[in-house]
XYZ file of C-alpha atoms in Angstrom:
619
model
C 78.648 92.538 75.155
C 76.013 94.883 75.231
C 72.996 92.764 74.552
C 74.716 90.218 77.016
C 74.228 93.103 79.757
C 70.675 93.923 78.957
C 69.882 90.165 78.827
C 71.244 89.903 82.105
C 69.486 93.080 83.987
C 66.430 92.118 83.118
C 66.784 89.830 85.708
C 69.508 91.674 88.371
C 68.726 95.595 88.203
C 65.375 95.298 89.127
C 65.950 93.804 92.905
C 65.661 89.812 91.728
C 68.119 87.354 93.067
C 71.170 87.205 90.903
C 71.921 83.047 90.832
C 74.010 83.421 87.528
C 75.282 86.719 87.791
C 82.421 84.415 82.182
C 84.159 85.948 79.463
C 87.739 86.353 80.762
C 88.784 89.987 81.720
C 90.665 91.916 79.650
C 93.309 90.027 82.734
C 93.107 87.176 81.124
C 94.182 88.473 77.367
C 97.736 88.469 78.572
C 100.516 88.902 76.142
C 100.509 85.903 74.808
C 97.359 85.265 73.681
C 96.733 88.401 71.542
C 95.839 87.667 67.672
C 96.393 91.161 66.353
C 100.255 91.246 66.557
C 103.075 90.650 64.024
C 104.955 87.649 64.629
C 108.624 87.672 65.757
C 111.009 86.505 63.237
C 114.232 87.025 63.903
C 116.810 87.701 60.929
C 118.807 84.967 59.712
C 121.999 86.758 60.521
C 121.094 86.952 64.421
C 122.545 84.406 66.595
C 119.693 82.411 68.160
C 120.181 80.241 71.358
C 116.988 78.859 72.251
C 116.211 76.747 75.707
C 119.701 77.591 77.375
C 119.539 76.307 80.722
C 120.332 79.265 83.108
C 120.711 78.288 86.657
C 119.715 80.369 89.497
C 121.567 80.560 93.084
C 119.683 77.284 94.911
C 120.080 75.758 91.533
C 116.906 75.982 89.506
C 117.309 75.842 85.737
C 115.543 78.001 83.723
C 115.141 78.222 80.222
C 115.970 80.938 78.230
C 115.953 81.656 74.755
C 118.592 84.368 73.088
C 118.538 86.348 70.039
C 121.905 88.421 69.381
C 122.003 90.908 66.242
C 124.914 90.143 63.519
C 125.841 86.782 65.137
C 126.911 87.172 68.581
C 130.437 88.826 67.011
C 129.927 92.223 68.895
C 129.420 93.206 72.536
C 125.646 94.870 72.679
C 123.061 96.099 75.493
C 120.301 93.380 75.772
C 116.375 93.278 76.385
C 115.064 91.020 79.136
C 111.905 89.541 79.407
C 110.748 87.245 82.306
C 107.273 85.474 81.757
C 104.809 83.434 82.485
C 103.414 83.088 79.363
C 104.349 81.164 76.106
C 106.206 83.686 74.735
C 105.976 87.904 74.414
C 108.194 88.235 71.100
C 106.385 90.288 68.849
C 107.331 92.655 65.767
C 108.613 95.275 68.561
C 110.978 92.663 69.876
C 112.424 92.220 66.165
C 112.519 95.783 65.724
C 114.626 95.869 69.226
C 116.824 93.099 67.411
C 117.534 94.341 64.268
C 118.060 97.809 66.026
C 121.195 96.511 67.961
C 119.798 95.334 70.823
C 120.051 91.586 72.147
C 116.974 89.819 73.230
C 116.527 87.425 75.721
C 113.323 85.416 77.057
C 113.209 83.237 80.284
C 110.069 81.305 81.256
C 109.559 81.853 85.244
C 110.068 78.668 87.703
C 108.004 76.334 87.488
C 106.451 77.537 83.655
C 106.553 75.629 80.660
C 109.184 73.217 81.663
C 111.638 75.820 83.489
C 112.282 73.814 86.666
C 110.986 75.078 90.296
C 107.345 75.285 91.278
C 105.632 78.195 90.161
C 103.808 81.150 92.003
C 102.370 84.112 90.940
C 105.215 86.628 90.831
C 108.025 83.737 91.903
C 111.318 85.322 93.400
C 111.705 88.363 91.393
C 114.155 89.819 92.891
C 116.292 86.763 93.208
C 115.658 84.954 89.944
C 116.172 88.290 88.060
C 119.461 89.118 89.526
C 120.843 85.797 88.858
C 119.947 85.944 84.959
C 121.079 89.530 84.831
C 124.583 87.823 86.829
C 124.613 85.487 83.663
C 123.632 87.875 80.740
C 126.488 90.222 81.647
C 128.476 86.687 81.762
C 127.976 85.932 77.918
C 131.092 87.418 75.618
C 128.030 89.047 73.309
C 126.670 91.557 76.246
C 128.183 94.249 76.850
C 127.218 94.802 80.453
C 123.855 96.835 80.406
C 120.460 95.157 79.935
C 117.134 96.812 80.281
C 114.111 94.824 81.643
C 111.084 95.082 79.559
C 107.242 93.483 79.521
C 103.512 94.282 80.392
C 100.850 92.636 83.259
C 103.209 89.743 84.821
C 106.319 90.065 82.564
C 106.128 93.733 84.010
C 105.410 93.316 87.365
C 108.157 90.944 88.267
C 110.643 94.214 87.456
C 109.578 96.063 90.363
C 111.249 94.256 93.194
C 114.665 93.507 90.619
C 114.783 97.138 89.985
C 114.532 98.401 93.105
C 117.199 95.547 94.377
C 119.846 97.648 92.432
C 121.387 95.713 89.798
C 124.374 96.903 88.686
C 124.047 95.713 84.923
C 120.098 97.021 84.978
C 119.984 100.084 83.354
C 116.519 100.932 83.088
C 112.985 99.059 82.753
C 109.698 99.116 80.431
C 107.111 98.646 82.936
C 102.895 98.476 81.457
C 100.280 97.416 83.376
C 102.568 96.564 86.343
C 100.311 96.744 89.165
C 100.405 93.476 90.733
C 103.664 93.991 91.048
C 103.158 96.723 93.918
C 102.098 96.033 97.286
C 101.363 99.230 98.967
C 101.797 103.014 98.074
C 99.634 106.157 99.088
C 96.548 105.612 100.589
C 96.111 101.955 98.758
C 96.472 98.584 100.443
C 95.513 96.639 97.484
C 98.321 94.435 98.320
C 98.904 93.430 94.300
C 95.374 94.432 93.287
C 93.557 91.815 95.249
C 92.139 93.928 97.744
C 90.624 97.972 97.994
C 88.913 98.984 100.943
C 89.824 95.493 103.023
C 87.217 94.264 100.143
C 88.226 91.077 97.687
C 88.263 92.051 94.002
C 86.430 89.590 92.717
C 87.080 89.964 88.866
C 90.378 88.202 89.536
C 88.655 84.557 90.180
C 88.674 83.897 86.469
C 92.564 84.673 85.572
C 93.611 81.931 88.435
C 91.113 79.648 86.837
C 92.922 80.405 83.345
C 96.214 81.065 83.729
C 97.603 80.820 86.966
C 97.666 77.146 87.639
C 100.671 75.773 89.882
C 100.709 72.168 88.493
C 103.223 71.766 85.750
C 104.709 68.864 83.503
C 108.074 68.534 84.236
C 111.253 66.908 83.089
C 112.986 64.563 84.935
C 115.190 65.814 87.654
C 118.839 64.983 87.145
C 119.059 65.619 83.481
C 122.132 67.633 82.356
C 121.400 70.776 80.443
C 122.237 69.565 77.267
C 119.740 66.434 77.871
C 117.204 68.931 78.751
C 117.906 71.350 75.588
C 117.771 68.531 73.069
C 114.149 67.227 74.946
C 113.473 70.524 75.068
C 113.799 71.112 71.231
C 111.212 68.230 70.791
C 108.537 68.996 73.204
C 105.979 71.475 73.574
C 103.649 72.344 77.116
C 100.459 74.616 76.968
C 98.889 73.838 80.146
C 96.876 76.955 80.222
C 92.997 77.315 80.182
C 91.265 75.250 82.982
C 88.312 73.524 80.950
C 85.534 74.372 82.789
C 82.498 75.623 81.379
C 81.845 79.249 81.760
C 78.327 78.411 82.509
C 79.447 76.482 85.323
C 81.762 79.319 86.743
C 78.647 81.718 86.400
C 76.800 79.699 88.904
C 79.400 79.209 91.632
C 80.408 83.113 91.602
C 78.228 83.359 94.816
C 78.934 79.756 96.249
C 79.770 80.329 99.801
C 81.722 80.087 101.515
C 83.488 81.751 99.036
C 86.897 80.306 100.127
C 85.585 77.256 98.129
C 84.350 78.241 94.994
C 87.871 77.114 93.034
C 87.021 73.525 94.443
C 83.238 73.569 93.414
C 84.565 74.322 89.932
C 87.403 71.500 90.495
C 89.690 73.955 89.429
C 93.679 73.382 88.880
C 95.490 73.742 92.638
C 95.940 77.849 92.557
C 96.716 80.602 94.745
C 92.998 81.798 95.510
C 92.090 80.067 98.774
C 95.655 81.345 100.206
C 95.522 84.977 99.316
C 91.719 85.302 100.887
C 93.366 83.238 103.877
C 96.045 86.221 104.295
C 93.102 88.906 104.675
C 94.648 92.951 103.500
C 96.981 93.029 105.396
C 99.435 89.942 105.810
C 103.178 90.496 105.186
C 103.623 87.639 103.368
C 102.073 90.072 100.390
C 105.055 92.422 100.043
C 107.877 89.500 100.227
C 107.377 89.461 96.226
C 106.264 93.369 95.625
C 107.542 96.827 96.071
C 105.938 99.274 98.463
C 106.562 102.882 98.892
C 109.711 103.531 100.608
C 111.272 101.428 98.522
C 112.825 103.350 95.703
C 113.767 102.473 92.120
C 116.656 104.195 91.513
C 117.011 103.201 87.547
C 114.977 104.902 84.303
C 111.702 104.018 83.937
C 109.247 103.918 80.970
C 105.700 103.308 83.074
C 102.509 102.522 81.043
C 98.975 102.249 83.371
C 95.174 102.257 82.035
C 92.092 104.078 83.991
C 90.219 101.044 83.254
C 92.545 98.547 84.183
C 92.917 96.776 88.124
C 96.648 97.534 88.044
C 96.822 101.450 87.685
C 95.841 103.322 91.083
C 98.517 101.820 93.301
C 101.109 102.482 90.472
C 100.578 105.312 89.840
C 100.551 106.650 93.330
C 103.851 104.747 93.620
C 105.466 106.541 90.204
C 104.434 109.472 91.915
C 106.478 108.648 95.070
C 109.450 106.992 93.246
C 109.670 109.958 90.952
C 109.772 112.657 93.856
C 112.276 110.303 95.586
C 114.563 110.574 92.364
C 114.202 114.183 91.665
C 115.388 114.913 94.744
C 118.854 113.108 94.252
C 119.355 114.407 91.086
C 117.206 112.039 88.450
C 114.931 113.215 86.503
C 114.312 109.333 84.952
C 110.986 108.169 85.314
C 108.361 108.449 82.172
C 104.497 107.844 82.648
C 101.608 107.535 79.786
C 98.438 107.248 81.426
C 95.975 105.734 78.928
C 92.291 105.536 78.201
C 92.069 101.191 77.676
C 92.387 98.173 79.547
C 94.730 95.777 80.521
C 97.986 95.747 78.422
C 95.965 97.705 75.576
C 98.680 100.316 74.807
C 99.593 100.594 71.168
C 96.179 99.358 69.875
C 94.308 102.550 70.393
C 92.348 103.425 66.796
C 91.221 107.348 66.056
C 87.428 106.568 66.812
C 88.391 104.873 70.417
C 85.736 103.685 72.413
C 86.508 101.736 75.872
C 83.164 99.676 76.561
C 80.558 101.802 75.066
C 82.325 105.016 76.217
C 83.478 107.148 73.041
C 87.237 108.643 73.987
C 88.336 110.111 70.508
C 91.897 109.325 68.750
C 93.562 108.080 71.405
C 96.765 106.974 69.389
C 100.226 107.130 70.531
C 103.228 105.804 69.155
C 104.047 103.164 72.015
C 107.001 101.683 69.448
C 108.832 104.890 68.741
C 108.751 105.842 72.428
C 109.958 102.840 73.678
C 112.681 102.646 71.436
C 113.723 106.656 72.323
C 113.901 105.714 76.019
C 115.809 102.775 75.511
C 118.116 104.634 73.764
C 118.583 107.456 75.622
C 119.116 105.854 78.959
C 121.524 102.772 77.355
C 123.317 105.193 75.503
C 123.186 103.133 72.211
C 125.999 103.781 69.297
C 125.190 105.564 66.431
C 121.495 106.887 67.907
C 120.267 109.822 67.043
C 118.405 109.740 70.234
C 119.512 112.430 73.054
C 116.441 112.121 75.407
C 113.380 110.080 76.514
C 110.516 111.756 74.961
C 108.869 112.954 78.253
C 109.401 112.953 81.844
C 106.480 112.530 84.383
C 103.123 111.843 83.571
C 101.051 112.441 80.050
C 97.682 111.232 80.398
C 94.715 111.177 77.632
C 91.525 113.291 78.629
C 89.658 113.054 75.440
C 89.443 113.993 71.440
C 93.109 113.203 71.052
C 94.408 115.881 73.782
C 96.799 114.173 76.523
C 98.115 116.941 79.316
C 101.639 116.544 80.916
C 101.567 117.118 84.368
C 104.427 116.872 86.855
C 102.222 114.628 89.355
C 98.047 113.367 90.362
C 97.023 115.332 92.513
C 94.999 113.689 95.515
C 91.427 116.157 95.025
C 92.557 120.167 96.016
C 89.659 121.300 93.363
C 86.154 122.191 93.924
C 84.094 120.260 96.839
C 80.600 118.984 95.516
C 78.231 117.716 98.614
C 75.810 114.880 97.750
C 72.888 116.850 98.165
C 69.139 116.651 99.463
C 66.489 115.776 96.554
C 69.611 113.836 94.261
C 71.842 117.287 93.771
C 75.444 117.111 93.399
C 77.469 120.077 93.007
C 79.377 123.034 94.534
C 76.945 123.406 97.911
C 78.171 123.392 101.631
C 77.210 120.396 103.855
C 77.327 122.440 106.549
C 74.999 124.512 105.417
C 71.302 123.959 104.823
C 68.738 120.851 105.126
C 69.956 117.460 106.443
C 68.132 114.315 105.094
C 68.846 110.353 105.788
C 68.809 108.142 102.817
C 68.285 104.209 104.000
C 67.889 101.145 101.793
C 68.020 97.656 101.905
C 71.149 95.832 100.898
C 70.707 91.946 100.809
C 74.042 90.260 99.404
C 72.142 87.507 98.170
C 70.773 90.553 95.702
C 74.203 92.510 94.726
C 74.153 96.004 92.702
C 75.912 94.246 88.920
C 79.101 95.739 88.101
C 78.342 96.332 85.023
C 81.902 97.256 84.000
C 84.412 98.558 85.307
C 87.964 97.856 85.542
C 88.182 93.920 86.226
C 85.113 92.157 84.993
C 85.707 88.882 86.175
C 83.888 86.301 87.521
C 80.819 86.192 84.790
C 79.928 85.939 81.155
C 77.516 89.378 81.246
C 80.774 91.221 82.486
C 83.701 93.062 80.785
C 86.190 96.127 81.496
C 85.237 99.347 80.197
C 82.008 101.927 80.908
C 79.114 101.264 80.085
C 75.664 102.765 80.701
C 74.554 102.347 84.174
C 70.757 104.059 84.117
C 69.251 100.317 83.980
C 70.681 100.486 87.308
C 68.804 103.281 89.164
C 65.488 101.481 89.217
C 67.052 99.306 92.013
C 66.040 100.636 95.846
C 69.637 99.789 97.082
C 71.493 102.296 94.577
C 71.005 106.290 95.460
C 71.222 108.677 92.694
C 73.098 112.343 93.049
C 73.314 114.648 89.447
C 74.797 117.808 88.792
C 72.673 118.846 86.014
C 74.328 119.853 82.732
C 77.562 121.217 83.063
C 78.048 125.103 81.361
C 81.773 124.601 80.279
C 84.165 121.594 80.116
C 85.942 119.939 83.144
C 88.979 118.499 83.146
C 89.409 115.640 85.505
C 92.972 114.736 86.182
C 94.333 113.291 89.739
C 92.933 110.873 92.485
C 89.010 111.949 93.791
C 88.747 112.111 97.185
C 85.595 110.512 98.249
C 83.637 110.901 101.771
C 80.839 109.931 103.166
C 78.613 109.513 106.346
C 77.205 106.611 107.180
C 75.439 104.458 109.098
C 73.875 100.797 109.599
C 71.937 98.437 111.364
C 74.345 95.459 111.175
C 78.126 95.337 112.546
C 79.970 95.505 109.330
C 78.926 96.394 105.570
C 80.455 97.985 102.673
C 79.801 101.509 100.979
C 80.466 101.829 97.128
C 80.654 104.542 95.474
C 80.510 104.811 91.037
C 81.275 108.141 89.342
C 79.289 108.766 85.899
C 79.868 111.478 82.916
C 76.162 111.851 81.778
C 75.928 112.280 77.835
C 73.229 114.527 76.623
C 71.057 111.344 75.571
C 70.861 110.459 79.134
C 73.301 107.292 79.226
C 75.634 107.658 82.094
C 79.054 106.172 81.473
C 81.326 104.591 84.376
C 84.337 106.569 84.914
C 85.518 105.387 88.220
C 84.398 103.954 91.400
C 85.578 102.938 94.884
C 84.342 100.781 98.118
C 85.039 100.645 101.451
C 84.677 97.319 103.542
C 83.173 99.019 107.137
C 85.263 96.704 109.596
C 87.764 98.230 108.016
C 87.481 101.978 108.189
C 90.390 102.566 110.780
C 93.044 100.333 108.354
C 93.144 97.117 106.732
C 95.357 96.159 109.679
C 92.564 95.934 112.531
C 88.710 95.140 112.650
C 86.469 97.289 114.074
C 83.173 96.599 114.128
C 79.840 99.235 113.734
C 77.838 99.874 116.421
C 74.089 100.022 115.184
C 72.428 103.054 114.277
C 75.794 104.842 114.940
C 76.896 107.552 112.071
C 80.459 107.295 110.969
C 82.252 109.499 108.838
C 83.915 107.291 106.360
C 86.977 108.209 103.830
C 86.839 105.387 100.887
C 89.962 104.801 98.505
C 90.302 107.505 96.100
C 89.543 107.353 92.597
C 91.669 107.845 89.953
C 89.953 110.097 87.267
C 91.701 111.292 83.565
C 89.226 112.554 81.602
C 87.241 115.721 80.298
C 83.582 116.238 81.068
C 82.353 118.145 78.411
C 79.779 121.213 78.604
C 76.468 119.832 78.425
C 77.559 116.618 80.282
C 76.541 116.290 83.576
C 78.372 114.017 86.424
C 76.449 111.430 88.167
C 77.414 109.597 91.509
C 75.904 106.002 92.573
C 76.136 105.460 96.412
C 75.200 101.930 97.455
C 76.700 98.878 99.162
C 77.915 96.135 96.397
C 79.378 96.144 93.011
C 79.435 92.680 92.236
C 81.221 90.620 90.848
C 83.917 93.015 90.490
C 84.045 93.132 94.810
C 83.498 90.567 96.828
C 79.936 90.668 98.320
C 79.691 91.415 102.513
C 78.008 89.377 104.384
C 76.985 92.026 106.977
C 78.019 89.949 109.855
C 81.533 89.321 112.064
C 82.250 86.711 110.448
C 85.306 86.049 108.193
C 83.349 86.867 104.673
C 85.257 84.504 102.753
C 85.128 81.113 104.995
C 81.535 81.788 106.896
C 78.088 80.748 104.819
C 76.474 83.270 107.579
C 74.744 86.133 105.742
C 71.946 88.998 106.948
C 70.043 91.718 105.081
C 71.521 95.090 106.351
C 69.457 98.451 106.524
C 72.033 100.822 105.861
C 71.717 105.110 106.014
C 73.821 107.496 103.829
C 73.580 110.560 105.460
C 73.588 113.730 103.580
C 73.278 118.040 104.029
C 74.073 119.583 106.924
C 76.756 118.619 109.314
C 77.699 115.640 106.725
C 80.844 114.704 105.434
C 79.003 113.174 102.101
C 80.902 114.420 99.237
C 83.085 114.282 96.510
C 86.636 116.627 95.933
C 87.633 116.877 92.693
C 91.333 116.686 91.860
C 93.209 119.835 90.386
C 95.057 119.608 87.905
C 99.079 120.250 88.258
């Protein structure tokens, strides 16, 4: 990956056009297509039903495989897993088994021959309540299932749990961030959107796996038709066939609404989601928001460098509060140092890109299993608690700090400074200086990492060094110099700027780096904000030229320690691309208009400013 990035900025960082600016993101490795897991093989004494057809409430069928421990002859608590994918069974799922717990598996509508027609995230709330209805049903449950999966088999528990379930007594929720609409200060809407901007990085997962067109089998069939077809039949209809190096040169096709036809791409969701804009209410219908509380135990899992974590974690924070103050202290959090669905495969010499993190083990297993049985109250456990309550997040070298909440900044200020500084000065104090450049979306700032890299084979998750990047005019530089004792960074960075432009709308990005002593300066966390924008996702407003605004952009979540001698770097420019869509610095819609202009844009720093950074303190 590394010499696929320097390939690649020998033509991009320097200011040339970037034409063929895909591996699939760390997205796209979903559950079911991981290599490095044990198989699930359930025992020979288990009772195994596989394909039942379970039929939901505008009768649906969809199929559902069982596993029950010593034959179905005694009552027991079951595991639920709802998916999109071929199948999530692994070694932890047998361990569940053979540990008293039943298993069961249902394919979404619309997925590998359940009936229905699929969408991303399709009627959680409904479908899920209808299987629990006919779990609790079967004479080998004994009336309390737990919901359990990570990325889309995790994200279609939100809206179940928070519907109230009587029979759902608590969830296993990683990587669940689609699965969340709106909470705190982020509009992301399921992680398509952050700052009214597009995240691009998710262009390749529809491409792969989302695809709405399914075989199916012919309607009428009785269940028992279908099971015995079923037994004799097998669908992958995943992976979209089109060469990467096709996909690489229609990342900037405008209008961009189009680009899933220029690649003649399986019917998707794409062109309807950039249709609804940030801010459409058809985007909660399938997702939880804040206000909506779930009420049930909850084991949480989210990554820094993972699309999913900021807007769930901000929503644990809220759901927790909401619980503690009735009376429930049920709601676990482990806030990793990895990417997408990555918990339990940390190693003791961790890296995530290029970044070096230290043993960053856990023992996801062992945890799992202790919060299962705590909150389902198994027979014969030895198990009296959850192992934690609230958040434990990894900072570095095998430490991980508890902390009751993240903080949104109330640390120490640092003011983008004249001459590149960045540290503890007062922007109201002192020399005021206007920093333009030149941002021409035809010529986007690479991404370069990050936490979806999408959309591009010189792209991946993680950090990676961005120096190659500061020779480019349209990227501004602020240091801090060499830190004289550690920092621990642990909460949501509050990020402000003032700004101004000579076109009506624009974005401003903003990248934080931890600087090693041999100069490379590693991604940590960044943020944009789309200008039309600035006053909510929910109305336009355009800029008047030459006019300064002072700006607020999404925060950014932070977990790590900056050690002495390390120094913290901040990019300020106006594209990170692919991983956000690109503005085309006009009024037009972005995503259906080929209109695009070259904007001169100002970042205004010093005196009277608002230009800084405030770090989060840590609870």
């Amino acid at each position: 990956m590394a010499q696929t990035i320097r390939t690649f900025l020998a033509a991009a960082v320097i200011g040339t056009t970037l034409v063929s600016c895909t591996t699939l993101s760390a997205r796209n490795a979903t559950p079911e297509t991981a290599t490095d897991r044990p198989a699930f093989d359930p025992p020979a004494t288990a009772l195994v039903e596989r394909d039942r057809q379970v039929r939901m409430r505008d009768n649906v069928r969809l199929n559902t495989d069982v596993y029950v421990p010593n034959g179905g002859r005694k009552p027991v608590a079951t595991i639920l897993i709802r998916t999109p994918y071929t199948s999530e069974l692994r070694a932890r799922h047998q361990a569940l088994l053979e540990r008293g717990y039943a298993i069961v598996e249902q394919h979404e509508r619309g997925r590998y021959l359940s009936e229905g027609d699929f969408a991303m995230l399709p009627r959680p709330a409904e479908d899920g309540w209808d299987t629990l209805d006919w779990i609790v049903a079967r004479p080998w449950s004994d009336g309390r299932v737990a919901t359990m999966g990570c990325s889309s088999s995790a994200e279609n528990q939100l809206k179940l749990a928070a519907a109230g379930h009587p029979a759902h007594m608590g969830m296993i929720a990683l990587s669940a961030g689609v699965g969340v609409a709106e909470a705190g200060p982020f509009r992301e809407q399921g992680n398509f959107w952050r700052g009214g901007a597009w995240q691009q990085g998710w262009m390749d997962y529809f491409l792969e796996a989302m695809h709405q067109d399914w075989p199916q089998l012919p309607a009428g069939m009785s269940d028992d038709a279908r099971r015995r077809q079923l037994a004799k039949v097998a669908v992958e209809n995943t992976g979209s066939g089109v060469d990467h190096a096709r996909y690489d040169e229609t990342r900037m096709h405008l209008p961009m609404i189009e680009i899933m036809n220029e690649l003649d791409s399986p019917r998707n969701e794409v062109a309807d989601y950039l249709r609804r804009g940030p801010a459409h209410p058809a985007w909660s219908e399938n997702r939880i928001s804040q206000g909506e509380t779930i009420a049930i135990p909850g084991y949480w899992a989210e990554a820094i460098y993972d699309i999913s974590t900021r807007s769930t974690v901000s929503y644990f924070d809220w759901n927790r509060a909401q619980n503690l103050a009735e009376g429930r202290d049920n709601q676990t959090l482990r806030l990793t140092q990895g990417g997408h669905c990555s918990f339990g495969r940390e190693t003791p010499d961790w890296n995530m890109g290029e970044l070096p993190l230290g043993d960053a083990r856990f023992d996801l297993d062992s945890e799992i299993i202790a919060f299962l049985d705590a909150w389902m109250s198994v027979e014969g456990s030895d198990t009296q608690a959850p192992p934690f309550t609230g958040v434990r997040a990894y900072l570095s070298d095998g430490f991980w700090a508890d902390t009751d909440r993240l903080a949104f900044g109330g640390g120490a200020v640092w003011a983008l400074g004249v001459d590149g500084t960045f540290g503890a000065a007062d922007p109201a104090e002192g020399q005021a200086q206007a920093l333009s450049y030149r941002y021409d979306p035809a010529d986007p700032v690479p991404s370069l990492g990050g936490e979806i890299g999408g959309t591009g084979s010189d792209h991946e998750d993680g950090s990676f060094d961005q120096t190659p990047l500061e020779a480019r005019e349209d990227v501004l530089v602020f240091d801090s110099g060499p830190l004289n004792a550690p920092m621990d960074l642990l909460g949501y960075a509050q990020v402000s700027l003032t700004v101004s432009s000579d076109r009506p709308d624009t974005d401003f990005t903003v990248k934080i780096m931890d600087v090693h002593p041999d100069g490379r300066a590693f991604n940590i966390g960044d943020t944009i904000l789309r200008m039309r924008y600035r006053d909510g996702v929910d109305r336009e407003v355009f800029m008047e030229p030459g006019q300064r605004y002072d700006i607020t952009l999404p925060p950014i979540l932070l977990s790590l320690t900056i050690q002495s001698g390390h120094a913290l770097r901040v990019h300020v420019s106006s594209s990170n691309f692919p991983n956000y869509a690109r503005n085309l610095n006009t009024v037009g819609n972005p995503y259906t208009t080929t209109e695009q202009a070259v904007a001169r844009n100002t970042l205004h720093i010093g005196h009277d400013t608002a230009s800084r950074i405030e770090w989060p303190m840590r609870s």
